């Protein structure tokens, strides 16, 4: 499935969504069937929700009774109004995207310097590990001497897919547990490649999920590179479209499946739009838009609560809007498709950036090789939990590593996507444009894998998810329900926090990024003390300390 290719170190005003319109989203007309997502009100039974949907003129296509979310079609032009009026339903909205994988936010400029950057990686590991400064920063190289990850520990990658053909991912990939919840949509993904438009698991036409997966658990096998927890099992939870969009029902279905299947950790490196913040009753929004946002909030919170209750540790990217989430700026970018954006003052008490501000989500900010907060990373005392290496292309101002590829995060990436981006040619050879940005590693049997650099809190979150998986591996007990190991998410969270490497706010506390070429909007005030602050939370995750090292 051909994806939309984004190149260059370009960041939008929000740092969140690159595409402004979902093709095919239109107001219902008589005789035309329109897709909706419907969310039941609290306390509504499945039978009551079904009856209310039918009464409003809708037909249920699929339903998730566990959290009260339904995919519905209707030819009734007043279906949304009728649904909102029903006491059994929070509301209905056209089936739109709720999230967007950043597709390698600030993927480096293809004309940029190819310097190595970073501080060097683990001494004894896979060939490319010397480029993984992030592994060294969180002491994952030392941690594997104690615990490298248990095969009975499962980590769900809720993302655009997972390319299991890569020799670093194949050994740890579970085809049996993996699921695709997001069939291709011709309007945004292009022509379907398989009958039924449901890509087989073990594929990734977007690339983002494969990169995330490699950081979490690429195998330590003498080829390519290794992940934070190279011995755990990786599970694809495809909740995002090939084009990078995330719809509500696939995401909710992926989370409830993860819970029911007994997965131990789920990484969520995506964030919610068309609204930068989903609010319960923002007076700047129409009644219809308010209902849509309330439905998204309710559904996401229910799904996250359900997963946590069933033993899933939830880890999420804090976001790339260079914003204090406890003191949000006026939103001038929403909605980012379907209508013109307009100023929306954001009330912190009634608006949420989901999933990172959802219940039980470990929010992760991004740092560069210097350990300083990446300029793009969100922050703030209210939502941050920990920090982790997410890359920062502009790190190292005044040194020869400034604006070099190695300041970012190197990980696994699909060959097909690299070919679409013209970084690898049709014969599998790295092109001149890809030199220094893309690496090719092959096994003795001739099976080759490809690797490239990305940066963003999307890359920080999987470092933390990998450490969480190591904690379950080290301290978990037998899971008699499904086999393998299990550990309470609350226990995992406490261990992650208490072993993180504390880091103080910078001096002065108001961090300017003017030297890095950023405007004053990027200035960030770090509040709090060494034990907990708005830039680093409890600290930068420490894999070695987390598994009992000193």
Coordinates of C-alpha atoms in Angstrom, one line a residue:
X1 CA 0.0 0.0 0.0
X2 CA 1.6 3.2 -1.1
X3 CA 1.9 5.8 1.7
X4 CA 2.2 9.5 1.7
X5 CA 5.9 10.3 1.8
X6 CA 7.2 13.1 3.9
X7 CA 10.8 14.2 3.7
X8 CA 12.8 17.0 5.2
X9 CA 13.1 18.4 8.7
X10 CA 9.7 20.1 8.6
X11 CA 7.5 20.5 11.6
X12 CA 4.0 21.9 11.5
X13 CA 2.9 24.6 14.0
X14 CA 1.6 21.8 16.3
X15 CA 4.2 19.2 15.5
X16 CA 1.3 16.7 15.4
X17 CA -0.4 16.2 12.0
X18 CA 1.0 16.5 8.6
X19 CA -2.2 15.9 6.5
X20 CA -5.0 18.3 6.7
X21 CA -7.9 16.5 5.1
X22 CA -9.4 13.0 5.1
X23 CA -10.7 12.4 1.6
X24 CA -14.1 11.0 1.3
X25 CA -15.4 12.6 4.5
X26 CA -18.8 14.2 3.6
X27 CA -22.2 15.0 5.0
X28 CA -24.7 12.3 4.5
X29 CA -27.1 12.7 1.6
X30 CA -30.3 10.8 1.1
X31 CA -29.6 7.4 -0.2
X32 CA -25.9 7.4 0.6
X33 CA -24.7 5.2 3.5
X34 CA -22.3 7.0 5.8
X35 CA -20.0 5.4 8.4
X36 CA -20.2 6.5 12.0
X37 CA -18.5 5.8 15.3
X38 CA -21.1 5.6 18.1
X39 CA -20.2 5.6 21.8
X40 CA -22.8 4.4 24.4
X41 CA -23.5 6.5 27.5
X42 CA -22.1 5.3 30.9
X43 CA -24.2 2.6 32.4
X44 CA -25.8 1.7 29.1
X45 CA -26.1 -2.0 28.3
X46 CA -25.2 -3.5 24.9
X47 CA -28.8 -4.3 24.3
X48 CA -29.9 -0.7 25.2
X49 CA -27.2 0.7 22.9
X50 CA -28.2 -1.5 20.1
X51 CA -31.8 -0.5 20.4
X52 CA -30.9 3.2 20.5
X53 CA -28.8 2.9 17.4
X54 CA -31.5 1.1 15.5
X55 CA -34.1 3.7 16.7
X56 CA -31.9 6.5 15.4
X57 CA -31.7 4.9 12.0
X58 CA -28.4 3.1 12.2
X59 CA -27.1 -0.4 11.5
X60 CA -24.3 -1.8 13.6
X61 CA -21.4 -3.1 11.5
X62 CA -19.1 -4.1 14.4
X63 CA -19.3 -3.5 18.1
X64 CA -17.1 -3.6 21.1
X65 CA -19.4 -4.2 24.0
X66 CA -16.6 -4.1 26.6
X67 CA -16.2 -0.4 26.2
X68 CA -19.5 0.6 24.4
X69 CA -18.0 1.6 21.0
X70 CA -19.8 0.7 17.7
X71 CA -19.2 1.1 14.1
X72 CA -22.5 2.1 12.4
X73 CA -23.8 2.9 9.0
X74 CA -26.8 5.0 8.2
X75 CA -28.6 6.6 5.3
X76 CA -30.5 8.9 7.6
X77 CA -29.2 12.5 7.3
X78 CA -30.3 13.2 10.8
X79 CA -28.6 10.2 12.4
X80 CA -26.1 12.2 14.4
X81 CA -28.8 14.5 15.8
X82 CA -31.0 11.5 16.8
X83 CA -28.1 9.7 18.4
X84 CA -27.1 12.8 20.5
X85 CA -30.7 13.1 21.6
X86 CA -30.8 9.6 22.8
X87 CA -30.1 9.2 26.5
X88 CA -28.4 5.8 25.8
X89 CA -25.7 7.3 23.5
X90 CA -23.1 10.0 24.1
X91 CA -23.3 10.7 20.4
X92 CA -22.2 9.7 17.0
X93 CA -19.7 11.2 14.6
X94 CA -18.6 10.4 11.1
X95 CA -15.9 7.8 11.2
X96 CA -12.9 10.1 11.2
X97 CA -9.3 9.8 12.4
X98 CA -8.5 10.3 16.0
X99 CA -4.8 10.0 15.8
X100 CA -1.8 10.5 13.6
X101 CA 1.5 8.6 13.7
X102 CA 4.1 11.4 13.3
X103 CA 5.7 9.4 10.5
X104 CA 9.2 10.2 11.9
X105 CA 8.5 13.6 13.2
X106 CA 11.3 15.9 12.0
X107 CA 12.8 13.1 9.9
X108 CA 16.2 14.5 9.0
X109 CA 16.7 16.7 6.0
X110 CA 18.1 14.5 3.2
X111 CA 20.7 17.1 2.5
X112 CA 21.8 17.3 6.1
X113 CA 25.2 16.3 7.4
X114 CA 25.7 12.6 7.9
X115 CA 27.9 12.8 10.9
X116 CA 27.7 10.2 13.6
X117 CA 26.6 12.3 16.5
X118 CA 25.8 10.8 19.9
X119 CA 28.1 9.4 22.6
X120 CA 28.6 5.9 21.3
X121 CA 26.7 2.8 22.2
X122 CA 27.2 -0.5 23.9
X123 CA 30.6 -2.1 23.6
X124 CA 29.5 -5.7 23.1
X125 CA 26.4 -6.1 21.0
X126 CA 25.2 -6.2 17.4
X127 CA 27.1 -4.4 14.6
X128 CA 25.0 -1.2 14.5
X129 CA 24.7 -0.9 18.3
X130 CA 27.6 1.4 18.4
X131 CA 25.3 4.0 16.9
X132 CA 22.6 3.5 19.5
X133 CA 23.6 6.2 22.0
X134 CA 20.1 5.7 23.5
X135 CA 20.8 2.2 24.6
X136 CA 24.0 3.4 26.4
X137 CA 22.2 6.3 28.0
X138 CA 19.6 4.1 29.7
X139 CA 22.2 1.4 30.4
X140 CA 20.3 -1.3 28.4
X141 CA 23.7 -2.8 27.4
X142 CA 24.5 -3.5 31.1
X143 CA 20.9 -4.5 31.9
X144 CA 21.0 -7.5 29.5
X145 CA 23.8 -9.0 31.6
X146 CA 21.1 -9.4 34.3
X147 CA 17.9 -9.6 32.2
X148 CA 17.6 -9.4 28.4
X149 CA 13.9 -10.1 28.3
X150 CA 11.7 -13.2 28.8
X151 CA 10.1 -14.8 25.7
X152 CA 6.9 -15.1 27.9
X153 CA 6.6 -11.3 28.2
X154 CA 4.6 -9.8 25.4
X155 CA 4.8 -6.2 24.2
X156 CA 2.1 -4.8 21.9
X157 CA 3.1 -2.3 19.3
X158 CA -0.1 -0.3 18.7
X159 CA 0.9 1.4 15.5
X160 CA 1.0 1.3 11.7
X161 CA 2.2 -2.3 11.5
X162 CA 5.4 -4.3 12.0
X163 CA 7.6 -5.6 9.2
X164 CA 8.4 -9.1 10.5
X165 CA 10.6 -9.8 7.4
X166 CA 13.4 -7.9 9.1
X167 CA 15.9 -10.4 10.5
X168 CA 16.1 -8.4 13.7
X169 CA 12.3 -8.6 14.3
X170 CA 11.5 -12.0 12.9
X171 CA 12.9 -14.0 15.8
X172 CA 10.8 -12.1 18.4
X173 CA 7.6 -11.6 16.4
X174 CA 4.4 -13.5 17.3
X175 CA 2.2 -14.1 14.3
X176 CA -0.2 -16.0 16.4
X177 CA -1.0 -13.1 18.8
X178 CA -0.7 -10.3 16.2
X179 CA -3.8 -8.7 14.8
X180 CA -4.7 -6.1 12.2
X181 CA -7.7 -3.9 13.3
X182 CA -7.3 -1.3 10.6
X183 CA -8.3 -2.5 7.1
X184 CA -7.0 -0.4 4.2
X185 CA -9.2 2.5 3.2
X186 CA -9.0 3.4 -0.5
X187 CA -9.7 7.1 0.1
X188 CA -6.6 7.6 2.3
X189 CA -4.4 4.5 1.8
X190 CA -4.7 3.9 -1.9
X191 CA -5.7 0.8 -3.7
X192 CA -6.0 -2.4 -1.6
X193 CA -3.2 -4.9 -2.1
X194 CA -5.1 -8.0 -0.8
X195 CA -8.7 -9.3 -1.0
X196 CA -10.7 -7.8 1.8
X197 CA -8.2 -4.9 2.2
X198 CA -6.9 -6.4 5.4
X199 CA -3.1 -6.5 5.1
X200 CA -1.6 -9.6 6.7
X201 CA 0.1 -9.2 10.0
X202 CA 3.9 -8.9 9.9
X203 CA 3.8 -6.1 7.3
X204 CA 4.0 -2.3 7.6
X205 CA 3.4 0.0 4.7
X206 CA 3.9 3.1 6.9
X207 CA 7.2 2.3 8.6
X208 CA 6.5 4.0 11.9
X209 CA 5.5 0.9 13.8
X210 CA 8.5 -1.1 12.6
X211 CA 10.9 1.6 13.9
X212 CA 9.1 1.6 17.3
X213 CA 9.2 -2.2 17.4
X214 CA 13.0 -2.4 16.8
X215 CA 13.7 0.0 19.7
X216 CA 11.6 -2.1 22.0
X217 CA 12.8 -5.6 21.1
X218 CA 15.1 -6.1 18.1
X219 CA 16.8 -9.4 18.6
X220 CA 20.4 -9.6 19.9
X221 CA 21.5 -12.0 17.1
X222 CA 24.8 -10.7 15.6
X223 CA 23.0 -8.8 12.8
X224 CA 21.9 -5.2 12.6
X225 CA 21.0 -3.8 16.0
X226 CA 19.4 -4.8 19.2
X227 CA 16.5 -3.4 21.2
X228 CA 16.1 -2.4 24.8
X229 CA 14.6 -5.8 25.6
X230 CA 15.9 -8.2 22.9
X231 CA 14.4 -11.3 24.4
X232 CA 10.8 -10.4 24.7
X233 CA 7.9 -11.2 22.3
X234 CA 6.7 -8.5 19.9
X235 CA 3.0 -8.4 19.0
X236 CA 1.7 -6.3 16.2
X237 CA -1.5 -4.4 17.0
X238 CA -2.2 -2.6 13.8
X239 CA -4.5 0.3 14.8
X240 CA -3.3 2.8 12.3
X241 CA -3.8 3.1 8.6
X242 CA -1.0 2.8 6.1
X243 CA -1.3 6.5 5.6
X244 CA -0.7 7.1 9.3
X245 CA -4.2 8.0 10.4
X246 CA -5.7 6.4 13.5
X247 CA -9.5 5.8 13.7
X248 CA -11.3 5.5 17.1
X249 CA -12.7 2.0 16.7
X250 CA -9.5 0.2 15.6
X251 CA -7.6 1.8 18.4
X252 CA -10.2 0.9 21.0
X253 CA -10.5 -2.6 19.6
X254 CA -6.7 -3.0 19.7
X255 CA -6.6 -2.0 23.4
X256 CA -9.4 -4.3 24.5
X257 CA -7.8 -7.1 22.5
X258 CA -4.5 -6.5 24.2
X259 CA -6.3 -6.8 27.5
X260 CA -8.2 -10.0 26.6
X261 CA -5.1 -11.6 25.1
X262 CA -3.1 -10.9 28.3
X263 CA -0.4 -8.7 26.8
X264 CA 2.0 -7.2 29.3
X265 CA 2.9 -3.9 27.8
X266 CA 1.5 -1.7 25.0
X267 CA 3.3 1.1 23.4
X268 CA 1.3 4.0 21.9
X269 CA 3.4 6.4 19.8
X270 CA 0.5 8.3 18.3
X271 CA -1.7 11.2 19.3
X272 CA -5.2 12.4 18.8
X273 CA -6.7 14.7 16.1
X274 CA -8.7 16.3 14.3
X275 CA -8.7 18.1 17.6
X276 CA -5.3 18.9 19.2
X277 CA -7.2 18.7 22.5
X278 CA -10.5 16.9 22.9
X279 CA -12.7 18.9 25.2
X280 CA -16.0 18.1 27.0
X281 CA -17.7 21.4 26.2
X282 CA -15.4 24.0 24.7
X283 CA -17.6 27.1 24.0
X284 CA -15.6 27.7 20.8
X285 CA -16.9 24.5 19.4
X286 CA -20.2 23.6 17.9
X287 CA -22.6 21.3 19.7
X288 CA -21.9 18.6 17.2
X289 CA -18.2 18.9 17.6
X290 CA -18.5 18.9 21.4
X291 CA -20.5 15.7 21.2
X292 CA -17.8 14.1 19.0
X293 CA -15.1 15.0 21.4
X294 CA -17.0 13.8 24.4
X295 CA -17.4 10.5 22.6
X296 CA -13.7 10.2 21.9
X297 CA -12.8 11.0 25.5
X298 CA -15.2 8.5 26.9
X299 CA -14.2 5.7 24.5
X300 CA -10.5 6.2 25.0
X301 CA -10.7 6.4 28.7
X302 CA -12.8 3.3 28.9
X303 CA -10.4 1.3 26.7
X304 CA -7.4 2.5 28.7
X305 CA -9.1 1.6 32.0
X306 CA -10.1 -1.8 30.7
X307 CA -6.5 -2.6 29.5
X308 CA -5.0 -1.5 32.8
X309 CA -7.6 -3.5 34.8
X310 CA -6.6 -6.6 32.9
X311 CA -2.9 -6.2 33.5
X312 CA -1.5 -4.1 30.6
X313 CA 1.2 -1.6 31.3
X314 CA 0.4 1.4 29.1
X315 CA 3.2 3.6 27.7
X316 CA 2.6 6.7 25.5
X317 CA 4.5 9.4 23.8
X318 CA 4.1 12.8 25.4
X319 CA 3.8 14.6 22.1
X320 CA 5.8 16.9 19.9
X321 CA 4.1 20.2 20.3
X322 CA 6.8 21.8 22.5
X323 CA 4.1 22.6 25.0
X324 CA 3.5 22.4 28.8
X325 CA 0.5 20.1 28.8
X326 CA -0.6 21.5 32.1
X327 CA -0.7 25.0 30.7
X328 CA -1.8 24.5 27.1
X329 CA -1.7 27.3 24.6
X330 CA -4.7 28.4 22.6
X331 CA -5.2 25.8 19.9
X332 CA -5.1 27.5 16.5
X333 CA -4.7 24.3 14.5
X334 CA -7.9 22.5 15.0
X335 CA -9.8 21.0 13.3
X336 CA -7.0 20.0 11.0
X337 CA -9.3 18.7 8.3
X338 CA -12.9 19.0 7.2
X339 CA -13.2 22.7 8.1
X340 CA -11.0 25.7 8.6
X341 CA -9.1 25.8 11.9
X342 CA -10.1 28.5 14.4
X343 CA -8.8 29.7 17.8
X344 CA -9.8 27.5 20.6
X345 CA -8.9 28.6 24.2
X346 CA -8.1 25.4 26.0
X347 CA -9.4 24.8 29.5
X348 CA -6.9 22.4 31.1
X349 CA -9.5 20.9 33.4
X350 CA -11.9 19.8 30.7
X351 CA -9.6 19.1 27.7
X352 CA -7.3 16.1 27.1
X353 CA -4.4 15.2 24.8
X354 CA -5.1 11.5 24.2
X355 CA -3.9 8.9 24.8
X356 CA -1.0 10.4 26.8
X357 CA -3.3 12.3 29.2
X358 CA -5.6 9.3 29.6
X359 CA -5.7 7.1 32.7
X360 CA -2.8 4.9 33.6
X361 CA -0.6 6.0 30.7
X362 CA 3.1 6.5 31.4
X363 CA 3.9 9.7 29.6
X364 CA 7.4 9.9 28.1
X365 CA 9.2 13.1 27.1
X366 CA 12.2 13.1 24.7
X367 CA 15.9 13.9 25.3
X368 CA 18.8 14.1 22.9
X369 CA 22.3 12.6 23.3
X370 CA 23.3 15.5 25.7
X371 CA 20.5 14.4 28.0
X372 CA 18.7 17.7 27.5
X373 CA 15.0 17.9 26.6
X374 CA 14.5 17.8 22.8
X375 CA 13.2 21.2 21.6
X376 CA 10.0 19.6 20.1
X377 CA 9.1 17.5 23.2
X378 CA 6.1 18.3 25.3
X379 CA 6.6 18.6 29.0
X380 CA 5.0 19.7 32.2
X381 CA 4.5 18.6 35.9
X382 CA 1.0 17.5 35.3
X383 CA 1.4 14.8 32.7
X384 CA 5.0 13.8 32.5
X385 CA 6.1 10.5 34.0
X386 CA 9.7 9.8 32.8
X387 CA 12.0 10.9 30.0
X388 CA 13.9 8.7 27.5
X389 CA 16.1 9.0 24.4
X390 CA 13.9 10.2 21.5
X391 CA 16.6 11.9 19.4
X392 CA 17.3 15.6 18.8
X393 CA 18.8 16.5 15.4
X394 CA 19.7 20.0 16.7
X395 CA 21.5 18.7 19.8
X396 CA 25.2 19.5 20.3
X397 CA 25.2 23.2 19.3
X398 CA 28.7 24.5 19.0
X399 CA 30.1 21.0 18.3
X400 CA 30.7 18.9 15.2
X401 CA 27.7 16.8 16.1
X402 CA 25.2 19.7 15.7
X403 CA 22.6 18.8 13.2
X404 CA 23.9 15.4 12.4
X405 CA 21.9 12.2 11.7
X406 CA 23.4 10.3 14.6
X407 CA 21.7 12.6 17.1
X408 CA 18.5 10.8 16.2
X409 CA 17.3 7.2 16.9
X410 CA 18.4 4.4 14.6
X411 CA 16.0 1.5 14.3
X412 CA 14.5 -1.1 11.9
X413 CA 12.5 0.1 8.9
X414 CA 10.7 -1.5 6.0
X415 CA 12.6 -1.9 2.7
X416 CA 9.4 -1.0 0.7
X417 CA 9.0 2.4 2.4
X418 CA 12.7 3.2 2.0
X419 CA 12.3 2.5 -1.7
X420 CA 9.2 4.7 -1.9
X421 CA 11.3 7.5 -0.3
X422 CA 14.1 6.8 -2.9
X423 CA 16.6 6.0 -0.2
X424 CA 17.0 2.5 -1.4
X425 CA 16.8 1.4 -5.1
X426 CA 14.8 -1.4 -6.7
X427 CA 17.8 -3.8 -6.3
X428 CA 17.9 -3.1 -2.5
X429 CA 21.0 -0.9 -2.7
X430 CA 21.3 2.3 -0.7
X431 CA 21.1 5.3 -3.0
X432 CA 23.3 8.4 -2.8
X433 CA 20.4 10.2 -1.0
X434 CA 20.3 7.4 1.6
X435 CA 24.1 7.3 2.3
X436 CA 24.7 7.8 6.0
X437 CA 21.0 7.8 6.7
X438 CA 20.1 4.2 5.9
X439 CA 22.0 1.0 6.8
X440 CA 21.7 -2.5 5.3
X441 CA 22.7 -5.6 7.3
X442 CA 22.5 -9.1 6.0
X443 CA 22.6 -12.6 7.7
X444 CA 25.0 -15.3 6.5
X445 CA 22.0 -16.8 4.7
X446 CA 21.5 -13.6 2.7
X447 CA 18.5 -12.3 4.5
X448 CA 18.8 -8.5 4.8
X449 CA 17.3 -5.9 7.0
X450 CA 17.2 -2.1 6.7
X451 CA 17.6 0.6 9.3
X452 CA 17.1 4.4 9.4
X453 CA 17.0 7.4 11.7
X454 CA 13.8 9.1 13.1
X455 CA 13.2 11.4 16.0
X456 CA 10.3 12.3 18.3
X457 CA 8.6 11.4 21.5
X458 CA 7.5 8.4 19.4
X459 CA 11.0 7.2 19.6
X460 CA 11.3 7.9 23.4
X461 CA 8.2 6.0 24.4
X462 CA 9.5 2.6 23.1
X463 CA 12.7 3.0 25.1
X464 CA 10.5 3.2 28.2
X465 CA 8.2 0.4 27.0
X466 CA 11.3 -1.8 26.6
X467 CA 12.4 -1.1 30.2
X468 CA 8.9 -1.9 31.4
X469 CA 9.1 -5.2 29.6
X470 CA 12.4 -5.9 31.3
X471 CA 10.8 -5.2 34.7
X472 CA 8.0 -7.8 33.9
X473 CA 10.7 -10.2 32.7
X474 CA 12.7 -9.8 35.9
X475 CA 10.1 -9.6 38.6
X476 CA 7.0 -11.1 37.0
X477 CA 5.3 -14.3 38.1
X478 CA 3.8 -17.1 36.1
X479 CA 0.6 -16.2 34.3
X480 CA -1.6 -19.3 34.7
X481 CA -4.3 -17.9 32.4
X482 CA -2.2 -17.6 29.2
X483 CA 1.3 -18.8 30.1
X484 CA 4.3 -16.6 30.2
X485 CA 4.8 -14.0 32.9
X486 CA 2.7 -11.2 34.3
X487 CA 3.1 -8.3 36.7
X488 CA 0.7 -5.7 37.9
X489 CA 1.0 -2.5 35.9
X490 CA 1.1 -0.5 39.1
X491 CA 4.1 -2.5 40.3
X492 CA 5.8 -2.0 36.9
X493 CA 5.1 1.7 37.0
X494 CA 6.6 2.1 40.6
X495 CA 9.7 0.2 39.6
X496 CA 10.2 2.3 36.5
X497 CA 9.8 5.5 38.4
X498 CA 12.0 4.7 41.5
X499 CA 14.9 3.5 39.3
X500 CA 14.9 6.3 36.8
X501 CA 18.0 8.4 36.8
X502 CA 17.1 11.7 38.4
X503 CA 18.0 14.9 36.4
X504 CA 17.6 18.4 37.6
X505 CA 16.1 21.3 35.7
X506 CA 18.6 23.3 33.6
X507 CA 20.0 26.6 34.8
X508 CA 18.4 29.0 34.1
X509 CA 15.1 27.1 34.4
X510 CA 13.7 28.9 31.3
X511 CA 15.3 26.9 28.5
X512 CA 15.8 28.8 25.3
X513 CA 16.4 27.1 22.0
X514 CA 17.4 30.2 20.1
X515 CA 20.9 28.8 19.4
X516 CA 19.3 25.8 17.8
X517 CA 17.3 28.1 15.5
X518 CA 14.0 28.0 17.3
X519 CA 11.7 30.9 17.9
X520 CA 10.6 32.1 21.4
X521 CA 7.5 29.9 21.2
X522 CA 9.9 26.9 21.9
X523 CA 11.2 28.4 25.2
X524 CA 10.3 26.0 28.0
X525 CA 10.1 26.6 31.7
X526 CA 11.2 23.6 33.8
X527 CA 9.4 23.5 37.1
X528 CA 10.0 21.1 40.1
X529 CA 13.0 19.7 41.8
X530 CA 15.6 17.0 41.0
X531 CA 13.3 14.1 42.2
X532 CA 10.5 15.2 39.9
X533 CA 10.2 18.0 37.4
X534 CA 8.4 19.0 34.2
X535 CA 11.2 18.1 31.8
X536 CA 12.2 14.7 33.0
X537 CA 9.5 13.5 35.4
X538 CA 11.0 11.0 37.8
X539 CA 14.1 10.9 35.6
X540 CA 15.5 9.3 32.5
X541 CA 14.6 5.6 32.4
X542 CA 17.4 3.3 33.6
X543 CA 17.2 -0.3 32.4
X544 CA 20.1 -1.5 34.5
X545 CA 18.8 -0.1 37.7
X546 CA 15.3 -1.3 36.9
X547 CA 16.4 -4.9 36.8
X548 CA 18.5 -4.7 40.0
X549 CA 21.8 -3.2 38.9
X550 CA 23.6 -0.5 40.8

